[in-house]
mmCIF file of C-alpha atoms in Angstrom:
data_model
loop_
_atom_site.group_PDB
_atom_site.id
_atom_site.type_symbol
_atom_site.label_atom_id
_atom_site.label_comp_id
_atom_site.label_asym_id
_atom_site.label_seq_id
_atom_site.Cartn_x
_atom_site.Cartn_y
_atom_site.Cartn_z
ATOM 1 C CA MET A 1 7.977 -9.764 15.251
ATOM 2 C CA VAL A 2 9.316 -13.247 14.993
ATOM 3 C CA GLY A 3 7.081 -15.913 16.446
ATOM 4 C CA GLN A 4 3.480 -15.653 17.541
ATOM 5 C CA ALA A 5 1.817 -12.247 17.876
ATOM 6 C CA LYS A 6 0.897 -11.448 21.456
ATOM 7 C CA THR A 7 -1.175 -8.313 20.940
ATOM 8 C CA GLU A 8 -3.788 -7.143 18.469
ATOM 9 C CA GLY A 9 -1.352 -4.476 17.259
ATOM 10 C CA GLU A 10 1.184 -7.171 16.455
ATOM 11 C CA ARG A 11 -1.491 -9.218 14.644
ATOM 12 C CA ILE A 12 -2.487 -6.246 12.487
ATOM 13 C CA ALA A 13 1.180 -5.488 11.782
ATOM 14 C CA ILE A 14 1.568 -9.071 10.542
ATOM 15 C CA GLU A 15 -1.495 -8.617 8.319
ATOM 16 C CA ILE A 16 0.049 -5.466 6.802
ATOM 17 C CA GLY A 17 3.244 -7.416 6.165
ATOM 18 C CA GLN A 18 1.332 -10.221 4.484
ATOM 19 C CA ALA A 19 -0.396 -7.783 2.132
ATOM 20 C CA LEU A 20 3.014 -6.439 1.150
ATOM 21 C CA GLY A 21 5.164 -9.509 0.930
ATOM 22 C CA GLY A 22 3.881 -12.447 2.870
ATOM 23 C CA ASP A 23 1.607 -15.360 2.306
ATOM 24 C CA ALA A 24 -1.712 -13.531 2.028
ATOM 25 C CA TRP A 25 -4.823 -15.702 1.941
ATOM 26 C CA HIS A 26 -6.390 -13.655 -0.875
ATOM 27 C CA GLY A 27 -3.649 -14.394 -3.378
ATOM 28 C CA PRO A 28 -0.278 -12.977 -4.358
ATOM 29 C CA SER A 29 1.148 -10.214 -2.183
ATOM 30 C CA LEU A 30 2.061 -6.852 -3.700
ATOM 31 C CA THR A 31 5.734 -7.834 -3.825
ATOM 32 C CA LYS A 32 4.901 -11.069 -5.648
ATOM 33 C CA LEU A 33 2.638 -9.235 -8.106
ATOM 34 C CA LEU A 34 5.383 -6.749 -8.948
ATOM 35 C CA GLU A 35 7.997 -9.426 -9.689
ATOM 36 C CA GLY A 36 9.147 -9.199 -13.291
ATOM 37 C CA VAL A 37 7.373 -5.885 -13.940
ATOM 38 C CA THR A 38 9.755 -3.503 -15.717
ATOM 39 C CA ALA A 39 9.558 0.276 -15.673
ATOM 40 C CA GLU A 40 8.183 0.163 -19.207
ATOM 41 C CA ASP A 41 5.555 -2.404 -18.194
ATOM 42 C CA ALA A 42 4.603 -0.326 -15.154
ATOM 43 C CA THR A 43 3.815 2.729 -17.310
ATOM 44 C CA GLN A 44 1.719 0.922 -19.921
ATOM 45 C CA ARG A 45 -2.011 1.535 -19.965
ATOM 46 C CA PRO A 46 -3.560 -1.664 -21.360
ATOM 47 C CA ILE A 47 -6.901 -0.434 -20.016
ATOM 48 C CA PRO A 48 -6.970 3.177 -21.262
ATOM 49 C CA SER A 49 -9.252 4.571 -18.538
ATOM 50 C CA ALA A 50 -7.404 2.810 -15.664
ATOM 51 C CA HIS A 51 -4.376 3.830 -13.645
ATOM 52 C CA ASN A 52 -1.167 2.087 -14.617
ATOM 53 C CA ILE A 53 0.866 -0.159 -12.328
ATOM 54 C CA TRP A 54 3.363 2.554 -11.407
ATOM 55 C CA GLU A 55 0.579 4.948 -10.419
ATOM 56 C CA LEU A 56 -1.017 2.229 -8.295
ATOM 57 C CA VAL A 57 2.281 1.531 -6.501
ATOM 58 C CA LEU A 58 2.703 5.239 -5.714
ATOM 59 C CA HIS A 59 -0.910 5.465 -4.518
ATOM 60 C CA ILE A 60 -0.581 2.420 -2.237
ATOM 61 C CA THR A 61 2.669 3.847 -0.838
ATOM 62 C CA ALA A 62 1.031 7.225 -0.228
ATOM 63 C CA TRP A 63 -1.763 5.686 1.825
ATOM 64 C CA ALA A 64 0.646 3.683 3.967
ATOM 65 C CA ASN A 65 2.474 6.968 4.653
ATOM 66 C CA ILE A 66 -0.768 8.882 5.330
ATOM 67 C CA THR A 67 -1.914 6.138 7.705
ATOM 68 C CA GLN A 68 1.381 6.266 9.582
ATOM 69 C CA ARG A 69 1.108 10.057 9.892
ATOM 70 C CA ARG A 70 -2.384 9.688 11.326
ATOM 71 C CA LEU A 71 -1.023 7.336 13.973
ATOM 72 C CA THR A 72 1.953 9.483 14.894
ATOM 73 C CA GLY A 73 0.299 12.888 15.122
ATOM 74 C CA GLY A 74 1.129 14.124 11.640
ATOM 75 C CA ARG A 75 -1.045 15.603 8.931
ATOM 76 C CA VAL A 76 -4.330 13.700 8.674
ATOM 77 C CA GLU A 77 -5.407 14.603 5.140
ATOM 78 C CA PRO A 78 -3.386 13.855 2.006
ATOM 79 C CA ARG A 79 -1.274 16.706 0.708
ATOM 80 C CA LYS A 80 -2.116 18.122 -2.715
ATOM 81 C CA GLY A 81 -1.093 15.544 -5.316
ATOM 82 C CA GLU A 82 -0.293 12.901 -2.676
ATOM 83 C CA ASN A 83 -3.318 10.649 -3.259
ATOM 84 C CA TRP A 84 -2.370 9.860 -6.871
ATOM 85 C CA PRO A 85 1.259 10.974 -7.309
ATOM 86 C CA ARG A 86 2.799 11.129 -10.771
ATOM 87 C CA PRO A 87 5.656 8.735 -11.540
ATOM 88 C CA GLY A 88 8.079 11.406 -12.795
ATOM 89 C CA THR A 89 11.024 10.351 -14.940
ATOM 90 C CA ILE A 90 10.561 6.825 -16.227
ATOM 91 C CA SER A 91 13.641 4.671 -15.675
ATOM 92 C CA GLU A 92 14.448 1.289 -14.174
ATOM 93 C CA LYS A 93 16.291 3.085 -11.353
ATOM 94 C CA ASN A 94 13.212 5.168 -10.479
ATOM 95 C CA TRP A 95 10.910 2.143 -10.753
ATOM 96 C CA LYS A 96 13.173 0.194 -8.379
ATOM 97 C CA SER A 97 13.082 3.188 -6.025
ATOM 98 C CA ALA A 98 9.259 3.316 -6.168
ATOM 99 C CA ARG A 99 9.059 -0.367 -5.214
ATOM 100 C CA ALA A 100 11.581 0.148 -2.405
ATOM 101 C CA LYS A 101 9.542 3.073 -1.068
ATOM 102 C CA LEU A 102 6.441 0.851 -1.130
ATOM 103 C CA ALA A 103 8.210 -1.702 1.065
ATOM 104 C CA GLU A 104 9.713 0.963 3.348
ATOM 105 C CA SER A 105 6.340 2.666 3.881
ATOM 106 C CA HIS A 106 4.758 -0.601 4.974
ATOM 107 C CA GLU A 107 7.678 -1.595 7.215
ATOM 108 C CA ARG A 108 7.617 1.808 8.976
ATOM 109 C CA LEU A 109 3.864 1.492 9.442
ATOM 110 C CA ARG A 110 4.196 -2.068 10.763
ATOM 111 C CA ALA A 111 6.698 -0.918 13.386
ATOM 112 C CA VAL A 112 4.254 1.730 14.642
ATOM 113 C CA VAL A 113 1.236 -0.596 14.556
ATOM 114 C CA ALA A 114 2.981 -3.405 16.435
ATOM 115 C CA ARG A 115 3.418 -1.085 19.429
ATOM 116 C CA LEU A 116 -0.211 0.074 19.605
ATOM 117 C CA SER A 117 -2.157 -0.817 22.721
ATOM 118 C CA ASP A 118 -5.705 -2.135 22.630
ATOM 119 C CA GLU A 119 -6.862 1.272 23.898
ATOM 120 C CA GLN A 120 -5.131 3.007 21.010
ATOM 121 C CA LEU A 121 -6.640 0.579 18.506
ATOM 122 C CA VAL A 122 -10.227 1.243 19.644
ATOM 123 C CA ALA A 123 -9.714 5.031 19.724
ATOM 124 C CA LYS A 124 -11.141 7.110 16.882
ATOM 125 C CA VAL A 125 -8.783 8.224 14.130
ATOM 126 C CA PRO A 126 -8.007 11.950 14.153
ATOM 127 C CA LYS A 127 -10.844 13.883 12.479
ATOM 128 C CA GLY A 128 -12.651 10.611 11.766
ATOM 129 C CA ARG A 129 -15.552 8.417 12.827
ATOM 130 C CA ARG A 130 -13.789 5.064 12.611
ATOM 131 C CA SER A 131 -11.434 3.351 14.994
ATOM 132 C CA VAL A 132 -7.708 3.072 14.434
ATOM 133 C CA SER A 133 -8.146 -0.691 14.085
ATOM 134 C CA ASN A 134 -10.776 -0.199 11.372
ATOM 135 C CA MET A 135 -8.462 2.200 9.505
ATOM 136 C CA LEU A 136 -5.611 -0.325 9.627
ATOM 137 C CA HIS A 137 -7.745 -3.221 8.422
ATOM 138 C CA GLY A 138 -9.018 -0.873 5.715
ATOM 139 C CA LEU A 139 -5.443 -0.232 4.614
ATOM 140 C CA THR A 140 -4.841 -3.956 4.118
ATOM 141 C CA GLN A 141 -8.106 -4.173 2.162
ATOM 142 C CA HIS A 142 -6.954 -1.181 0.094
ATOM 143 C CA ASP A 143 -3.678 -2.981 -0.660
ATOM 144 C CA ALA A 144 -5.551 -6.135 -1.722
ATOM 145 C CA TYR A 145 -7.981 -4.154 -3.889
ATOM 146 C CA HIS A 146 -5.213 -2.396 -5.782
ATOM 147 C CA GLY A 147 -3.181 -5.609 -5.878
ATOM 148 C CA GLY A 148 -6.071 -7.146 -7.793
ATOM 149 C CA GLN A 149 -5.934 -4.254 -10.230
ATOM 150 C CA ILE A 150 -2.200 -4.793 -10.691
ATOM 151 C CA ALA A 151 -2.829 -8.498 -11.370
ATOM 152 C CA LEU A 152 -5.399 -7.649 -14.049
ATOM 153 C CA LEU A 153 -3.118 -5.062 -15.646
ATOM 154 C CA LYS A 154 -0.290 -7.614 -15.801
ATOM 155 C CA LYS A 155 -2.615 -10.104 -17.521
ATOM 156 C CA ALA A 156 -3.720 -7.423 -19.976
ATOM 157 C CA LEU A 157 -0.075 -6.545 -20.706
ATOM 158 C CA LYS A 158 0.754 -10.198 -21.440
ATOM 159 C CA SER A 159 -2.198 -10.549 -23.808
ATOM 160 C CA ASN A 160 -1.110 -7.406 -25.672
ATOM 161 C CA HIS A 161 2.444 -8.668 -26.250
#
């Protein structure tokens, strides 16, 4: 999608890309926020009752995948344990993989969204009351919300060091 978006689907796909790694108006993108975060950092819990950065990355990835499934005729509801997956073995290799899966989930979703027609965007989501467009804008809001949490956790980590 180089150049100017011609359809609403392309515009929403660009918005999803900006939340992940572009120049988002709300502040740093997810990719920018995760720069310099090590596996050890990502598992710290500077706010004891909050999710850690790694858990947030897995959660954001899960919802990009769930959203894509909803658009492509797959399972609508999250699978057991999918909403807040556990990080598993903590290593730099696995942390790098988690970040790569975050990017891949958003890029796959963007490819699907860019091809949606206006009719598809105004249609209701499977088993839902909202439109596909509303769900997709909600996903970008979800990314920004959790990105803000990641930003706060990073600040808390720095003040604890």
